[in-house]
CSV table of C-alpha atoms and ligand atoms in Angstrom, one decimal:
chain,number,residue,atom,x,y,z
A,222,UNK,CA,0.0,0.0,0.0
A,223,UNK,CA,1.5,3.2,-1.4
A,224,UNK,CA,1.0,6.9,1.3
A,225,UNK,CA,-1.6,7.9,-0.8
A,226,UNK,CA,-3.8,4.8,-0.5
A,227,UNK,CA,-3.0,4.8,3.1
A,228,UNK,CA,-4.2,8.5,3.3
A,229,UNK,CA,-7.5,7.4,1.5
A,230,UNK,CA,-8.3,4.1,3.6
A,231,UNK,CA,-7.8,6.3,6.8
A,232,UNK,CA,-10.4,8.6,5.4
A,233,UNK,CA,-12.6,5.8,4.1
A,234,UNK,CA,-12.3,4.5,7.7
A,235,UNK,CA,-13.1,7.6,9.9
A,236,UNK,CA,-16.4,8.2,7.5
A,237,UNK,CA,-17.3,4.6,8.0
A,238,UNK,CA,-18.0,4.5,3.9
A,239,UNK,CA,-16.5,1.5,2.3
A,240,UNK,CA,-16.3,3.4,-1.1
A,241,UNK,CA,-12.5,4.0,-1.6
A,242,UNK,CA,-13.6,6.6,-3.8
A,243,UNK,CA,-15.6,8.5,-1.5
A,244,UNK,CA,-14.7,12.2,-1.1
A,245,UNK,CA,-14.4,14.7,2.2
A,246,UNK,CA,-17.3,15.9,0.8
A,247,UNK,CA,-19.4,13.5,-0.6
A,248,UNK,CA,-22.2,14.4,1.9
A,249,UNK,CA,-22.8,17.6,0.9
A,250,UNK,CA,-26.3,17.7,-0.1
A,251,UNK,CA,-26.7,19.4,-3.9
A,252,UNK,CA,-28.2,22.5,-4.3
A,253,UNK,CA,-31.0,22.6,-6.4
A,254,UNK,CA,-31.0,25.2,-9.6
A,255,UNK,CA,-32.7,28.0,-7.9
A,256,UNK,CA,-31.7,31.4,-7.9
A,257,UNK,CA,-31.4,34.5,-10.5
A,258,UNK,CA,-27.8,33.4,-11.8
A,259,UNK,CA,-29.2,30.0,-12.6
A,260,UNK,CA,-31.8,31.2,-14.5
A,261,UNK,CA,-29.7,33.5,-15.8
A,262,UNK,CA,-27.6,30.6,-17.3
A,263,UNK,CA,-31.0,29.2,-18.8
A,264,UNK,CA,-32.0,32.0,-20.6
A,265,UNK,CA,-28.4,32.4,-22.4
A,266,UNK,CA,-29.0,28.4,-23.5
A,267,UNK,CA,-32.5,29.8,-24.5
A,268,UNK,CA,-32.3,30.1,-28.9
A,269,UNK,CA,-36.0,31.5,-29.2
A,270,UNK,CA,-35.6,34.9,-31.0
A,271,UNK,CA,-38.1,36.7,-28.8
A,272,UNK,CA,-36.6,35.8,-25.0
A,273,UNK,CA,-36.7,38.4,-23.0
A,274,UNK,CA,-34.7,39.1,-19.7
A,275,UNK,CA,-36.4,40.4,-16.7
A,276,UNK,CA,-33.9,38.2,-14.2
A,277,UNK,CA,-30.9,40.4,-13.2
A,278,UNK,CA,-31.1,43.1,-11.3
A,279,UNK,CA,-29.2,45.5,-13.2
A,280,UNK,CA,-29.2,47.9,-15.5
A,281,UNK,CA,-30.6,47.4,-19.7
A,282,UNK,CA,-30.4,50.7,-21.9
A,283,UNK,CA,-33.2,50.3,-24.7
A,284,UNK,CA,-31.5,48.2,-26.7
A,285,UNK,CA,-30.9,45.4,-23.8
A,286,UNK,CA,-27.5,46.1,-23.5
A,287,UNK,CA,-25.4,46.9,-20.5
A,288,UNK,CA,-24.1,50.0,-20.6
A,289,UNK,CA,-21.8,52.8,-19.2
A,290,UNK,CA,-23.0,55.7,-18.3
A,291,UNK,CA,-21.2,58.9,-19.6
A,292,UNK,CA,-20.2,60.2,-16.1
A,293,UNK,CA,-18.2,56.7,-15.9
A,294,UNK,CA,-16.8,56.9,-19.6
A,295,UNK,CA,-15.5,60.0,-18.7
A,296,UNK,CA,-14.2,59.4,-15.0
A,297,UNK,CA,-12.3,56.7,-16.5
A,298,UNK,CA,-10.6,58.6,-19.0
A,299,UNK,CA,-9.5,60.9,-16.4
A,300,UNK,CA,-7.8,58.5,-14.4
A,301,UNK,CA,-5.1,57.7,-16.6
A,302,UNK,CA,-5.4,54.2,-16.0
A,303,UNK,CA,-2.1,52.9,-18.0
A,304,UNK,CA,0.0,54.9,-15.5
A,305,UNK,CA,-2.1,53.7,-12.1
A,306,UNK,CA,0.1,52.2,-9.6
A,307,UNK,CA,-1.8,49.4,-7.9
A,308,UNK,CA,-1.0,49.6,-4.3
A,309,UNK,CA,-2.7,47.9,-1.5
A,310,UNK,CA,-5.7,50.2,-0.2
A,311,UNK,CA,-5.3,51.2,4.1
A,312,UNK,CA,-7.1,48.5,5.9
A,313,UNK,CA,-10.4,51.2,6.0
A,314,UNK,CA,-10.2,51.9,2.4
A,315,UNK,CA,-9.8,55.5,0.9
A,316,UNK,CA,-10.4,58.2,2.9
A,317,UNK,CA,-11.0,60.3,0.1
A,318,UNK,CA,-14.3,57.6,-0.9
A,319,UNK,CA,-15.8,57.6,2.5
A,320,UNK,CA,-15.6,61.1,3.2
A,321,UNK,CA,-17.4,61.5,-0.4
A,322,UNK,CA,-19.7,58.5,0.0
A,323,UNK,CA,-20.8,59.7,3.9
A,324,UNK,CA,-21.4,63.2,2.7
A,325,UNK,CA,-23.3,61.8,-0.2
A,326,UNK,CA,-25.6,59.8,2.0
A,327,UNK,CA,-25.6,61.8,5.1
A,328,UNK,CA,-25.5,65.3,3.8
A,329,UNK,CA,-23.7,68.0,4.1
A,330,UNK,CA,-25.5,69.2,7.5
A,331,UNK,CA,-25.3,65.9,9.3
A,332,UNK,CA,-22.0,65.0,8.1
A,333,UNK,CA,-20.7,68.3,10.1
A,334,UNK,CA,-23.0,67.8,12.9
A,335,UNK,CA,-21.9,64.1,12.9
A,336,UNK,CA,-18.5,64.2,12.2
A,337,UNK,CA,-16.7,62.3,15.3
A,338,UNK,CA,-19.8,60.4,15.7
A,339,UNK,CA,-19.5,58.0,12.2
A,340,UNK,CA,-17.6,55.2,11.5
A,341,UNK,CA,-16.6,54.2,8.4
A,342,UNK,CA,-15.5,51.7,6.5
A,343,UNK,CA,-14.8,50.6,2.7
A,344,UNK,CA,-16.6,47.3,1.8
A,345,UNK,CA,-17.0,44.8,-1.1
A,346,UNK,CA,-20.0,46.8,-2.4
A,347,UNK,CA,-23.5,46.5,-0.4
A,348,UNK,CA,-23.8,42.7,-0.1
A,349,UNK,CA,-20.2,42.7,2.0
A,350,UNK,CA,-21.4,45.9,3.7
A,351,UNK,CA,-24.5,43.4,4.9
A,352,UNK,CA,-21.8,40.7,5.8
A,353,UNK,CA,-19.5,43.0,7.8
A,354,UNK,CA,-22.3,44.5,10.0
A,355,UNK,CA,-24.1,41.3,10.5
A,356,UNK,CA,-20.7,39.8,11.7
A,357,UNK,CA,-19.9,42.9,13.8
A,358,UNK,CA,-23.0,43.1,15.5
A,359,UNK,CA,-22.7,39.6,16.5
A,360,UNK,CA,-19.4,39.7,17.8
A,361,UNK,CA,-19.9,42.9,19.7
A,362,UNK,CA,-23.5,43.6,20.5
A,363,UNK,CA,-25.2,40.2,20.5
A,364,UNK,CA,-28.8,41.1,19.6
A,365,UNK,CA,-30.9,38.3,20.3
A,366,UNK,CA,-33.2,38.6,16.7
A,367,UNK,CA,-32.8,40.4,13.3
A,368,UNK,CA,-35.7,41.1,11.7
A,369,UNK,CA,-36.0,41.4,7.8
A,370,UNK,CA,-38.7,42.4,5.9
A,371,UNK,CA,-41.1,39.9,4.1
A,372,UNK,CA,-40.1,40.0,1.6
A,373,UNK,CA,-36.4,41.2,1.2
A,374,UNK,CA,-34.2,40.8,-1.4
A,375,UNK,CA,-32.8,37.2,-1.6
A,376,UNK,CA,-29.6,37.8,-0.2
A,377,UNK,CA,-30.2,38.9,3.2
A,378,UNK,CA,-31.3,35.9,5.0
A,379,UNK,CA,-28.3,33.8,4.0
A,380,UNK,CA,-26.2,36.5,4.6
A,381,UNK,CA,-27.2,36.7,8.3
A,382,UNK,CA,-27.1,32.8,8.8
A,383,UNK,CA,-23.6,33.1,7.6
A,384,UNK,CA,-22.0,35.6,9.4
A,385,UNK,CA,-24.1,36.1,12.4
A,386,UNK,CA,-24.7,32.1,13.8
A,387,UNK,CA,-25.5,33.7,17.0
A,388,UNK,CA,-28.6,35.8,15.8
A,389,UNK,CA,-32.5,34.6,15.1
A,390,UNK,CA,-33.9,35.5,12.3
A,391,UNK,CA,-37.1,37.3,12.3
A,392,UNK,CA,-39.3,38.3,10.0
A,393,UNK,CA,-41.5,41.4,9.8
A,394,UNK,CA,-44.9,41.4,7.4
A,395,UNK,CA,-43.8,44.1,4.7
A,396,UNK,CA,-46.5,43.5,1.3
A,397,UNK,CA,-49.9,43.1,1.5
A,398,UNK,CA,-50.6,40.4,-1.4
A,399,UNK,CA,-54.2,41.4,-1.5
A,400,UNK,CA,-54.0,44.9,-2.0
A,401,UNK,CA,-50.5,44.2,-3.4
A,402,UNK,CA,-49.3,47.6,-1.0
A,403,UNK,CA,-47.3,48.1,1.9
A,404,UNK,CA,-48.6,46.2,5.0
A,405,UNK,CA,-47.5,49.5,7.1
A,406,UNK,CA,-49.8,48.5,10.1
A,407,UNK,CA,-49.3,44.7,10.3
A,408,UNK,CA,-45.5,45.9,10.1
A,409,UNK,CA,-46.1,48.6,12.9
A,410,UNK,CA,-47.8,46.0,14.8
A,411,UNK,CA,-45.5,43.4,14.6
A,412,UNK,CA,-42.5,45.5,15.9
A,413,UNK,CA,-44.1,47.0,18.5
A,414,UNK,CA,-45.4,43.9,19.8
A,415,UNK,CA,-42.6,41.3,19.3
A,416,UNK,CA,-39.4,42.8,19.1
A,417,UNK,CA,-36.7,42.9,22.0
A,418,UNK,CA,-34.4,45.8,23.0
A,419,UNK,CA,-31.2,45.8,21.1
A,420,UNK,CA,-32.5,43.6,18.5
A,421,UNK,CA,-31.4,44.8,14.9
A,422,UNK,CA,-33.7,45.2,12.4
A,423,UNK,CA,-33.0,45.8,8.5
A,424,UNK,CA,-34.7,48.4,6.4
A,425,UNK,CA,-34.5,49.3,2.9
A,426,UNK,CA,-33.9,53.2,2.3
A,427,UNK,CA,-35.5,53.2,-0.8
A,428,UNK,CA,-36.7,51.0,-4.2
A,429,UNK,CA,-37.4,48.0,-2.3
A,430,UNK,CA,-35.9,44.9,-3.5
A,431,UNK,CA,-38.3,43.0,-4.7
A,432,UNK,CA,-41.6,45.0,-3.8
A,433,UNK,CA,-40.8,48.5,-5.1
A,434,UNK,CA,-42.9,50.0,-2.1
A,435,UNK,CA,-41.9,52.5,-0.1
A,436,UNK,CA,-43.1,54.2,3.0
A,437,UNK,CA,-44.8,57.7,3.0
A,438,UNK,CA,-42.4,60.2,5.3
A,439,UNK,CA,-45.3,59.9,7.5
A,440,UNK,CA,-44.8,56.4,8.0
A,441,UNK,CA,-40.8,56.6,8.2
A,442,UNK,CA,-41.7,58.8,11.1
A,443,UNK,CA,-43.7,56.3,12.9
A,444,UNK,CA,-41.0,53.6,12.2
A,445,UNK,CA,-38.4,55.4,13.5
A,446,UNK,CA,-40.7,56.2,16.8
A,447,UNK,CA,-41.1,52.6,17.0
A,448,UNK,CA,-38.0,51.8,16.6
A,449,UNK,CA,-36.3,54.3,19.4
A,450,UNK,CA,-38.8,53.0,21.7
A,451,UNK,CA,-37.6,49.5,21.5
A,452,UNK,CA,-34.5,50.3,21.4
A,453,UNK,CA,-33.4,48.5,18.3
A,454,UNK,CA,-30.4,48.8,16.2
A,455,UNK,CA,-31.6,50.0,12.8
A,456,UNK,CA,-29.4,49.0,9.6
A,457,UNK,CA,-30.3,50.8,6.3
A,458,UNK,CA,-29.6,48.7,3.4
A,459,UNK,CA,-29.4,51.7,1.1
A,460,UNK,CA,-28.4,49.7,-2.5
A,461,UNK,CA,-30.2,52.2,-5.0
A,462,UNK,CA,-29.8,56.0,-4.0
A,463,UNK,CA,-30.1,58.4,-6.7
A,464,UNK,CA,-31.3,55.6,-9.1
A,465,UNK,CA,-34.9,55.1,-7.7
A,466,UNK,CA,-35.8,58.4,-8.2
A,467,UNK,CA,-33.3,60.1,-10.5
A,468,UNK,CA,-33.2,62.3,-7.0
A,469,UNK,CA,-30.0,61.7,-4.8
A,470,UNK,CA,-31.6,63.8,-1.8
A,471,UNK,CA,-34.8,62.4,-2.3
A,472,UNK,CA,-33.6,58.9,-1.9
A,473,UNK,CA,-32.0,59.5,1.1
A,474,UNK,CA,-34.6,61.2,2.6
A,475,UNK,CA,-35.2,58.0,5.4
A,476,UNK,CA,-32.0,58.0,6.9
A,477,UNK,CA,-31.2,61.4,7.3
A,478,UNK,CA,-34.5,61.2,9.3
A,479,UNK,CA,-33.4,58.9,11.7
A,480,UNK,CA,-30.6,60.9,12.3
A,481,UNK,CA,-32.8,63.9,13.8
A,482,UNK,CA,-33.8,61.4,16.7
A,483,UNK,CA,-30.2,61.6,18.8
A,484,UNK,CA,-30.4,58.5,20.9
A,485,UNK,CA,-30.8,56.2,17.6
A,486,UNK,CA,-28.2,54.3,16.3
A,487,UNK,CA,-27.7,52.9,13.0
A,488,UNK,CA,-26.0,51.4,9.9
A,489,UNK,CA,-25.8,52.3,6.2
A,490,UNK,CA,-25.1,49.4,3.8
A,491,UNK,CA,-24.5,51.5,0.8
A,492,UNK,CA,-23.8,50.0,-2.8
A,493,UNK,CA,-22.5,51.8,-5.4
A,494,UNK,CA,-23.4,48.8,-8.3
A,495,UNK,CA,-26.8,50.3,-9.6
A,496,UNK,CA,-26.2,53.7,-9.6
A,497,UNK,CA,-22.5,54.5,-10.6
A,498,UNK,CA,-22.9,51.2,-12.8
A,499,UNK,CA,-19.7,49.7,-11.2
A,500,UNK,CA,-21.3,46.2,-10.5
A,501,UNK,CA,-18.4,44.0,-11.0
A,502,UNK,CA,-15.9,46.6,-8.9
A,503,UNK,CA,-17.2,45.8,-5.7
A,504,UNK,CA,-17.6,49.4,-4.5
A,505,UNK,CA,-19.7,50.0,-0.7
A,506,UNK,CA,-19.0,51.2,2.6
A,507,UNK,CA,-20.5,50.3,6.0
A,508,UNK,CA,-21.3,53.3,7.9
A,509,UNK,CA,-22.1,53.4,11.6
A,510,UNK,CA,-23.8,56.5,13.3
A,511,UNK,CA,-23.1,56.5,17.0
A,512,UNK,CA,-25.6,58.0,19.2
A,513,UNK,CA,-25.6,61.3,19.5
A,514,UNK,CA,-26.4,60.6,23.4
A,515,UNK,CA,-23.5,59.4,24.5
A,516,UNK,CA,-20.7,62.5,25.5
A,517,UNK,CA,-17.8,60.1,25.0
A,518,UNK,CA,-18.5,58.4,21.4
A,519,UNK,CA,-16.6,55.0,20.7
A,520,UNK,CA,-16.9,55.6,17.2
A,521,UNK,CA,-13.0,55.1,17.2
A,522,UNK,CA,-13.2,51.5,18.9
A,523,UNK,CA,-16.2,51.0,16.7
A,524,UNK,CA,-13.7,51.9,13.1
A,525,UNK,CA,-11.2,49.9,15.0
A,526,UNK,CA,-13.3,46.5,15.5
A,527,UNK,CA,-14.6,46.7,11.3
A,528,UNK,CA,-11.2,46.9,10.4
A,529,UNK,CA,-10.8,43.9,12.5
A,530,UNK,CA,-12.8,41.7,11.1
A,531,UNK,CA,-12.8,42.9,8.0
A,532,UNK,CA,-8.7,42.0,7.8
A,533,UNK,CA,-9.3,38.7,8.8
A,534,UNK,CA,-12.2,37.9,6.2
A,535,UNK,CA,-10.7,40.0,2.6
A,536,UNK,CA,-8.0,42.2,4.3
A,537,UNK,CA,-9.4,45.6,2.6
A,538,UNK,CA,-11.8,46.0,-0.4
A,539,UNK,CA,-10.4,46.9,-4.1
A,540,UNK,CA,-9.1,49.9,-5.3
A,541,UNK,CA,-10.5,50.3,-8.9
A,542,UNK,CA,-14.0,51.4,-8.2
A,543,UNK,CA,-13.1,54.0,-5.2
A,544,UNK,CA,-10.6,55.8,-7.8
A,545,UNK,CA,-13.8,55.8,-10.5
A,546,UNK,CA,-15.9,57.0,-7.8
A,547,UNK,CA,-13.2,59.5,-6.2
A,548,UNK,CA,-13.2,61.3,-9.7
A,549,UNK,CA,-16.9,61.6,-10.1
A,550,UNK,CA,-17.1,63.2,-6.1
A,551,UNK,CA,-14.5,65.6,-7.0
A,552,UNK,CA,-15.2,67.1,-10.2
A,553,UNK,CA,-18.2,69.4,-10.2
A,554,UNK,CA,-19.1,68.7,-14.0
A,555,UNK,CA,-18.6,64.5,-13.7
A,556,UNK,CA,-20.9,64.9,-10.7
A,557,UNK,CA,-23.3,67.1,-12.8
A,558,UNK,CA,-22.9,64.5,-15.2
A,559,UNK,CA,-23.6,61.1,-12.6
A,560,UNK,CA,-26.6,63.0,-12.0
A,561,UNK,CA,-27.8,63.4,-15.4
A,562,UNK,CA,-27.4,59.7,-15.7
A,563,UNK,CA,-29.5,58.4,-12.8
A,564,UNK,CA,-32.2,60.8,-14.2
A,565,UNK,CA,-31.6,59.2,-17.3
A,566,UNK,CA,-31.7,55.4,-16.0
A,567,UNK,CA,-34.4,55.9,-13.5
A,568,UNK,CA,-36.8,57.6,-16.4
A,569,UNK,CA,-35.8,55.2,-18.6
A,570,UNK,CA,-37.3,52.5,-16.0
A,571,UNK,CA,-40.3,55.1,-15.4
A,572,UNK,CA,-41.5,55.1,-19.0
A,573,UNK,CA,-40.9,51.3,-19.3
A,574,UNK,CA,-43.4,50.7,-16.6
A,575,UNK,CA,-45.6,52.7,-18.0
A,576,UNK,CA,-45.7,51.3,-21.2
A,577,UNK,CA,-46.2,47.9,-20.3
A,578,UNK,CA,-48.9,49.0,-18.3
A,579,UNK,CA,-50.6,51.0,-20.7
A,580,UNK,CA,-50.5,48.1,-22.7
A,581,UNK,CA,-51.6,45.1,-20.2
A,582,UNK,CA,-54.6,47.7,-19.7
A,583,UNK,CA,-55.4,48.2,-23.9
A,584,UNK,CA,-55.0,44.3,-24.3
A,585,UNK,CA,-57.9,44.4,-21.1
A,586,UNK,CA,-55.8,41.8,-19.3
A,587,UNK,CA,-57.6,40.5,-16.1
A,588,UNK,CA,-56.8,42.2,-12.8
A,589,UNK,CA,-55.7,45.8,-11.3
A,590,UNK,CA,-52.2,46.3,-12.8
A,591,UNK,CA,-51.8,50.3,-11.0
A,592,UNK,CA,-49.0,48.8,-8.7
A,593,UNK,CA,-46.6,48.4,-12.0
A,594,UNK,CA,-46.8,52.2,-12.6
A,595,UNK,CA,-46.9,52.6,-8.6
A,596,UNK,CA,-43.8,51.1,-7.5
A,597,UNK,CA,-40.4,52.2,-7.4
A,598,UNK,CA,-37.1,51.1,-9.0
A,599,UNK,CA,-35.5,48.6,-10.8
A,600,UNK,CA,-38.5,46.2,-9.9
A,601,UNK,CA,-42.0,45.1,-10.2
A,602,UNK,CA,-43.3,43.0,-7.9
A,603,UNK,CA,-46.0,42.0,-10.7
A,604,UNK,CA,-48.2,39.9,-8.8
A,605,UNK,CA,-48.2,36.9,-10.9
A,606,UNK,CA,-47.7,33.4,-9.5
A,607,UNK,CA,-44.9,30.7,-9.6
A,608,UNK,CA,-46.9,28.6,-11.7
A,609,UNK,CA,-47.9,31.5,-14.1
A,610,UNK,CA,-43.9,32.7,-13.9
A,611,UNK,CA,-42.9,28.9,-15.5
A,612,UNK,CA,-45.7,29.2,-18.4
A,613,UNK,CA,-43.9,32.5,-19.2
A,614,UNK,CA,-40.6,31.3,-19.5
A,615,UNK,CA,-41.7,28.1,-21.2
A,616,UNK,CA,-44.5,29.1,-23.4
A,617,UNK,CA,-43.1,32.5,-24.2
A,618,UNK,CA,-39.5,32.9,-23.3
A,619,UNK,CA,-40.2,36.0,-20.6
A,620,UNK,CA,-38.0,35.3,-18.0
A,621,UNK,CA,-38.5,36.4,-14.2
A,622,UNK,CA,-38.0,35.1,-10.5
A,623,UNK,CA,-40.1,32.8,-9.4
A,624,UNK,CA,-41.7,35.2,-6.7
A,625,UNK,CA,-43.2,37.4,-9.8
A,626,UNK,CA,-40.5,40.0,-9.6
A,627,UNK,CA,-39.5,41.6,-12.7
A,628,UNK,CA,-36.6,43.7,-13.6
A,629,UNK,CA,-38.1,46.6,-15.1
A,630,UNK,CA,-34.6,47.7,-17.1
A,631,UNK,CA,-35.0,43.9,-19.3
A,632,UNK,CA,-38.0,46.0,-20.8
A,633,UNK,CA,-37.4,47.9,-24.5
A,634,UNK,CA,-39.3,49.7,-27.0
A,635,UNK,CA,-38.9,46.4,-28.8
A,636,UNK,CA,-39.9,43.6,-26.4
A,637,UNK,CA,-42.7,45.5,-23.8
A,638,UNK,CA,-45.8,44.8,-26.2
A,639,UNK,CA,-44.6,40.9,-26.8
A,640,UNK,CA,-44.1,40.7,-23.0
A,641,UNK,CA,-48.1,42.7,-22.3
A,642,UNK,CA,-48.8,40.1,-24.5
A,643,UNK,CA,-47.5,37.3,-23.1
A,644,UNK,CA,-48.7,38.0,-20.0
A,645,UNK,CA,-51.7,38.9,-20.9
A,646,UNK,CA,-52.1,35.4,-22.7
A,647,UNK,CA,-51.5,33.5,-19.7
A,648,UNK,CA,-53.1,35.4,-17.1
A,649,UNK,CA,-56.8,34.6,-19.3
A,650,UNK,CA,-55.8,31.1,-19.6
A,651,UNK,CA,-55.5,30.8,-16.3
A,652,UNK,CA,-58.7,32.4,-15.8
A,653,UNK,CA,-60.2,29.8,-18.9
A,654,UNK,CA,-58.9,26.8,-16.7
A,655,UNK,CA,-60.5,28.3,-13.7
A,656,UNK,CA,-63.9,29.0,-15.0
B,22,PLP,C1,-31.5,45.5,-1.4
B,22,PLP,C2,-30.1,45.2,-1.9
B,22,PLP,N1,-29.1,45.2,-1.0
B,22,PLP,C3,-27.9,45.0,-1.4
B,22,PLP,C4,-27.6,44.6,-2.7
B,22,PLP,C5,-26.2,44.3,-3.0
B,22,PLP,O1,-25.6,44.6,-4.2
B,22,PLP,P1,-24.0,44.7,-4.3
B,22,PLP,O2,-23.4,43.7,-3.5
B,22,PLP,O3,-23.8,44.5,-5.8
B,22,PLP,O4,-23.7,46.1,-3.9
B,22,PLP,C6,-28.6,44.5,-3.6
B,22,PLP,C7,-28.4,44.0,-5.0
B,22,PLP,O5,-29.2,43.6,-5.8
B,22,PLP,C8,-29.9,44.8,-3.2
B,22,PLP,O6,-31.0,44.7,-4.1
């Protein structure tokens, strides 16, 4: 017996599996082909001339295409990127990006007000801004419960089982399926009713992944009041400002609200994918607002624990994206420019919803479809079910999720009436079968 058939038997023998060829990890169990990037794979196998891709959730200009917005053109150019050196980034990331990306969030009036009381840190983009708080907050403050909206965006409940083993998850009623709106007081209800203090809770600043709905300012108002009373830790996942509404203020308007309420603490999870197109740069930053209560803020043992466990899990985040960014902040006209852009994206979106609308309603498809024109950002929430969501991709090559969720930006002036029409065709044959 040769070392490596020794190595083998001695494995064979601690798993008790006779098969020589078994494996360390042979008892995995497989993961089924769920998800957007699997379907994403089926709809490039897909030949039919007329597919159409309402799966990713980024961003289509009219022809389908991705594409780079001038701002970002432009910003490259600038950069001289032939001559770049490429250095390792300080453990926090540029100080340059998170001063810009804080003010842009924050404000210019908070930012001052704020400024020993933040924390900041560069991540990989908003889904490692997710991962770093979920792990910090488990580490340091133990809550006993997060609670996520139902329903969030895919990502956030795996997230939290991964990096936070110590923390329940919770889930808060968000969408009302019936009136296909926000379930404000069920919401309302729920926290004020079930929640602990110091539990976290996750909220999306804006263009709510996958409803599209939003709360009124009135209702941020009361959520906040709720959540100051129950002492929760608040994080903002804030993964499309400026490209919900073509309005960087405007999109922001939630969290610079919590802010006026001093004893509140909270997050910012903030990507910069959707709305400086960098998806594939891995540009975010985790920002921590102290409370405003305290006279000796921590915020520099707070910096000091991210950087922490940040090190230990990717060292620091990449440099590409922070230099894009870093010219965009600086220049007035390339931020004049971003600006036009996420007006340009987020109307494009705007009109697309409304044309498939205006079409579902011509054709007289079955049901109420107001919430499509209604909801905000790169999604619809359209209502239809899994079953209805399979006909579409098999009978008519329209692909979504399997919740009903529907990237608006897969919509063009060439494909919205053949998708009005698929839908419509399978919405009254399910009716037909029905009757
Ligand atoms: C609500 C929400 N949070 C976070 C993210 C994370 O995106 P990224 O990691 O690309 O910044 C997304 C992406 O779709 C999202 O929809």
């Amino acid at each position: 017996m040769d070392a490596l058939d020794e190595i083998q038997e001695s494995v064979v023998v601690k798993n008790g599996n006779s098969n020589t060829h078994s494996s360390l990890f042979s008892d995995l169990r497989p993961l089924g082909p769920e998800g957007p990037f699997s379907l994403e794979t089926q709809f490039i196998a897909d030949s039919d001339s007329c597919k159409v891709n309402l799966i990713i959730g980024a961003y289509r200009n009219n022809q389908g295409q991705a594409w780079q917005p001038p701002s970002l053109v432009e910003a490259k150019k600038r950069i001289h990127v032939e001559s770049c050196l490429h250095e390792y980034l300080p453990l926090h990331g540029s100080a340059e990006f998170l001063e810009s990306s804080k003010l842009l969030v924050l404000g210019p009036e908070i930012t001052n007000q704020a400024y020993d009381r933040i924390a900041s840190i560069q991540t990989i983009s908003g889904t490692g801004a997710n991962s770093l708080i979920a792990k910090f907050l488990d580490n340091h403050t133990h809550p006993a419960n997060i609670w996520l909206p139902d329903p969030t965006w895919v990502n956030h409940a795996d997230i939290w089982k991964e990096n936070a083993p110590g923390v329940d998850l919770r889930w808060y009623p968000y969408y009302d399926e019936s009136s296909r709106s926000l379930s404000f007081s069920a919401m309302i209800q729920t926290l004020q009713r079930d929640t602990q203090e110091n539990d976290a809770i996750l909220l999306h600043a804006c263009a709510h992944n996958p409803t599209g709905l939003d709360p009124t300012k009135e209702q941020w108002e009361e959520i906040a009041l709720v959540c100051k009373e129950k002492k929760l830790f608040v994080i903002f996942d804030s993964a499309y400002q400026g490209f919900a509404s073509g309005d960087l203020d405007h999109d922001a308007w939630a969290i610079r609200h919590f802010f006026t309420h001093p004893g509140l603490e909270f997050a910012i999870c903030q990507s910069f994918s959707k709305n400086m197109s960098l998806y594939g740069e891995r540009l975010g930053a985790l920002h921590i607002v102290v409370s405003r209560k305290s006279s000796s803020p921590p915020t520099a043992s707070v910096h000091g624990h991210l950087a922490e466990i940040q090190r230990a899990c990717v060292s620091m985040a990449p440099l590409f994206g922070s230099r894009v960014a870093n010219e965009i902040f600086k220049s007035e006209d390339l931020h004049l420019m971003w600006q036009a852009d996420l007006l340009l994206m987020s109307n494009r979106i705007k009109t697309m919803r409304k044309a498939v609308y205006d079409e579902l309603v011509r054709l007289q498809t079955p049901g109420n479809w107001d919430h499509v024109v209604h909801q905000t950002g790169m999604f619809s929430y359209t209502g239809l079910t899994e079953e209805q969501v399979g006909r579409l991709r098999k009978e008519h090559h329209v692909y979504m999720l399997p919740s009903g969720r529907a990237s608006i930006c897969g919509l063009t002036c060439a494909n919205f009436k053949y998708t009005a029409q698929a839908i419509h065709s399978v919405i009254t044959d399910t009716q037909k079968r029905q009757v």
